[in-house]
Every structure is written in structure tokens, then in C-alpha cells.
GROMACS .gro file of C-alpha atoms in nm:
model
  153
    1LEU     CA    1   0.263   3.098  -1.117
    2PRO     CA    2  -0.111   3.053  -1.130
    3MET     CA    3  -0.203   2.713  -1.260
    4ARG     CA    4  -0.495   2.482  -1.310
    5ILE     CA    5  -0.382   2.182  -1.110
    6ARG     CA    6  -0.497   1.886  -1.317
    7GLN     CA    7  -0.416   2.016  -1.661
    8LEU     CA    8  -0.086   2.189  -1.594
    9ALA     CA    9   0.085   2.011  -1.306
   10PRO     CA   10   0.341   1.835  -1.533
   11THR     CA   11   0.407   2.164  -1.715
   12ALA     CA   12   0.452   2.340  -1.381
   13GLU     CA   13   0.704   2.077  -1.268
   14ARG     CA   14   0.906   2.131  -1.585
   15SER     CA   15   0.890   2.508  -1.538
   16VAL     CA   16   1.004   2.490  -1.175
   17GLY     CA   17   1.291   2.265  -1.284
   18ALA     CA   18   1.407   2.522  -1.538
   19ILE     CA   19   1.377   2.803  -1.284
   20ALA     CA   20   1.586   2.602  -1.036
   21ASN     CA   21   1.842   2.544  -1.314
   22ASN     CA   22   1.888   2.917  -1.382
   23GLY     CA   23   1.651   2.920  -1.678
   24VAL     CA   24   1.771   2.606  -1.856
   25TRP     CA   25   1.517   2.329  -1.918
   26HIS     CA   26   1.621   1.962  -1.923
   27ALA     CA   27   1.403   1.661  -1.992
   28PRO     CA   28   1.273   1.522  -1.661
   29THR     CA   29   1.363   1.186  -1.511
   30THR     CA   30   1.092   0.976  -1.351
   31ILE     CA   31   1.138   0.780  -1.028
   32ARG     CA   32   0.981   0.444  -1.098
   33ARG     CA   33   1.066   0.252  -0.782
   34LEU     CA   34   1.171   0.329  -0.426
   35THR     CA   35   1.327   0.063  -0.208
   36ASP     CA   36   1.480   0.047   0.135
   37ALA     CA   37   1.697  -0.204   0.318
   38GLU     CA   38   1.395  -0.415   0.415
   39ALA     CA   39   1.273  -0.438   0.056
   40CYS     CA   40   1.613  -0.571  -0.052
   41THR     CA   41   1.647  -0.833   0.223
   42GLY     CA   42   1.671  -1.175   0.069
   43GLY     CA   43   1.711  -1.032  -0.281
   44THR     CA   44   2.025  -1.022  -0.485
   45VAL     CA   45   2.240  -0.713  -0.507
   46GLU     CA   46   2.137  -0.678  -0.871
   47GLN     CA   47   1.768  -0.665  -0.774
   48CYS     CA   48   1.838  -0.376  -0.536
   49LYS     CA   49   2.046  -0.164  -0.775
   50PRO     CA   50   1.881   0.135  -0.938
   51ALA     CA   51   1.715   0.067  -1.271
   52GLY     CA   52   1.859   0.231  -1.579
   53ASN     CA   53   2.207   0.355  -1.644
   54PRO     CA   54   2.337   0.572  -1.358
   55GLN     CA   55   2.624   0.688  -1.582
   56ARG     CA   56   2.381   0.836  -1.835
   57THR     CA   57   2.458   1.196  -1.919
   58SER     CA   58   2.174   1.434  -1.980
   59ALA     CA   59   2.118   1.595  -2.317
   60PRO     CA   60   2.202   1.963  -2.353
   61GLY     CA   61   1.937   2.186  -2.203
   62ARG     CA   62   1.730   2.455  -2.370
   63ARG     CA   63   1.725   2.809  -2.229
   64ILE     CA   64   1.368   2.920  -2.160
   65ALA     CA   65   1.442   3.219  -1.935
   66THR     CA   66   1.734   3.452  -1.873
   67VAL     CA   67   1.948   3.395  -1.565
   68ALA     CA   68   1.811   3.718  -1.416
   69GLN     CA   69   1.449   3.608  -1.474
   70ALA     CA   70   1.520   3.266  -1.323
   71GLN     CA   71   1.689   3.417  -1.017
   72THR     CA   72   1.392   3.649  -0.960
   73MET     CA   73   1.157   3.349  -0.977
   74GLN     CA   74   1.385   3.149  -0.744
   75GLN     CA   75   1.356   3.425  -0.484
   76LEU     CA   76   0.977   3.424  -0.516
   77LEU     CA   77   0.962   3.043  -0.482
   78ARG     CA   78   1.199   3.052  -0.181
   79THR     CA   79   0.970   3.308  -0.016
   80VAL     CA   80   0.677   3.066  -0.053
   81VAL     CA   81   0.856   2.809   0.165
   82GLN     CA   82   1.025   3.055   0.400
   83ARG     CA   83   0.725   3.276   0.483
   84GLY     CA   84   0.426   3.172   0.274
   85THR     CA   85   0.182   2.889   0.219
   86GLY     CA   86   0.462   2.635   0.168
   87THR     CA   87   0.637   2.678   0.505
   88PRO     CA   88   0.592   2.308   0.596
   89ALA     CA   89   0.842   2.237   0.313
   90TYR     CA   90   1.110   2.469   0.455
   91LEU     CA   91   1.439   2.285   0.514
   92GLY     CA   92   1.655   2.584   0.609
   93GLY     CA   93   1.830   2.610   0.273
   94GLN     CA   94   1.768   2.747  -0.074
   95GLU     CA   95   1.469   2.526  -0.160
   96GLY     CA   96   1.164   2.680  -0.316
   97GLY     CA   97   0.821   2.580  -0.433
   98LYS     CA   98   0.466   2.662  -0.534
   99THR     CA   99   0.148   2.558  -0.357
  100GLY     CA  100  -0.188   2.523  -0.524
  101THR     CA  101  -0.542   2.437  -0.418
  102THR     CA  102  -0.838   2.412  -0.653
  103ASN     CA  103  -1.173   2.567  -0.570
  104GLY     CA  104  -1.347   2.363  -0.306
  105GLY     CA  105  -1.022   2.201  -0.193
  106ARG     CA  106  -1.054   1.905  -0.432
  107ASP     CA  107  -0.688   1.909  -0.536
  108LEU     CA  108  -0.390   2.003  -0.323
  109LEU     CA  109  -0.053   2.054  -0.486
  110PHE     CA  110   0.302   2.142  -0.398
  111ILE     CA  111   0.581   2.151  -0.656
  112GLY     CA  112   0.918   2.214  -0.501
  113TYR     CA  113   1.286   2.201  -0.580
  114ASP     CA  114   1.590   2.128  -0.368
  115PRO     CA  115   1.904   2.269  -0.530
  116LYS     CA  116   2.137   2.053  -0.317
  117ARG     CA  117   1.992   1.734  -0.467
  118HIS     CA  118   1.898   1.881  -0.806
  119TRP     CA  119   1.545   1.748  -0.754
  120VAL     CA  120   1.208   1.882  -0.852
  121ILE     CA  121   0.923   1.685  -0.699
  122GLY     CA  122   0.552   1.747  -0.734
  123ILE     CA  123   0.305   1.624  -0.474
  124TRP     CA  124  -0.065   1.598  -0.562
  125LEU     CA  125  -0.322   1.503  -0.300
  126GLY     CA  126  -0.689   1.447  -0.369
  127ASN     CA  127  -0.969   1.195  -0.354
  128ASP     CA  128  -1.034   0.950  -0.636
  129ASP     CA  129  -1.402   1.046  -0.639
  130ASN     CA  130  -1.317   1.417  -0.679
  131SER     CA  131  -1.472   1.503  -0.343
  132PRO     CA  132  -1.324   1.786  -0.133
  133THR     CA  133  -1.021   1.700   0.077
  134GLN     CA  134  -1.101   1.924   0.375
  135ALA     CA  135  -0.733   2.035   0.381
  136SER     CA  136  -0.497   2.288   0.225
  137SER     CA  137  -0.194   2.267   0.000
  138ALA     CA  138   0.022   2.309   0.312
  139LEU     CA  139  -0.042   1.938   0.364
  140ALA     CA  140   0.121   1.861   0.027
  141ALA     CA  141   0.410   2.095   0.113
  142GLY     CA  142   0.460   1.912   0.442
  143LEU     CA  143   0.469   1.575   0.268
  144TRP     CA  144   0.728   1.713   0.022
  145GLY     CA  145   0.939   1.830   0.317
  146GLU     CA  146   0.915   1.490   0.486
  147ILE     CA  147   1.025   1.312   0.168
  148ILE     CA  148   1.323   1.542   0.119
  149ARG     CA  149   1.428   1.520   0.486
  150ALA     CA  150   1.410   1.140   0.476
  151THR     CA  151   1.666   1.122   0.194
  152ASN     CA  152   1.951   1.271   0.401
  153PRO     CA  153   2.188   1.387   0.123
   0.00000   0.00000   0.00000
């Protein structure tokens, strides 16, 4: 999955989602707000409920790869987190992902999926002034792993 980070990161997230879903693409959902118990202290229950309609059903998906193609890609993406550049994202399950670093280390990326939660999350790290980060995409993979571990399914 070679990619140019800035231009194709959203496309890569959609592709990884379809791979994780056995070749069926669904429109993505965006997380707009994260809260914890401290953020809701003093607020009403309504203020702390998730935005949107949690009963919403997703539209039918569109097949973009065969099941066999998707399963082959899943194995490759699992290998990235089990034995490759994305090992900081390894949770001990069937998760998979793709790391990416632009020339000069200006952009660091990890796009991963967790099949237990049905989540695909992309992490981009970089400097606003486009200067090198002096790190590798393993840092983004580690942040992804920390976020997933903190959700405790």
C-alpha cells in the first residue's frame, strides 16, 4: 500500500476500512468529540450523551475487492503490526495497519483497524511548519495502540 501521505491519507483510511470489512466499503463516520467522566462533571446527562443518532443504521456497502483479496490484504496488514514497522500498535489480536513516513521524516502516519471494535483510525504526526519530525512512523503506531488500549472494549 504505497501512499503519498498528505494527498491520500483519507483514501487510505477508506481502503483499510474496506479491507477490514472483507472487501466491502462503507461511508466513514467521524468522531467529533471525546469526553470522559471529568468533562461531564457538572453537566447534564444530555450534554454528555453522544452526538447524533446511535440507532442509525449504515447504508448498504459497496464491494471493492473480493473476499479472498481482502483476506490476503488483512494478513499483510496484520504482519505489519505483529512483526513489522507497526509493532507498537500490536494488541495481541487480529488488528492490522499500515505505517508511512515521507522523505525527510516530515510526516508520520499509521492507519490501523481493530476488528473487535469495527474501527479504522488514522494517526498523522508532523510539524505545522513542515519541518522534519526526527522520528519514525512507529511513533504514530504507538499512539494508535495507546488510543485503542485506553478504550477497553
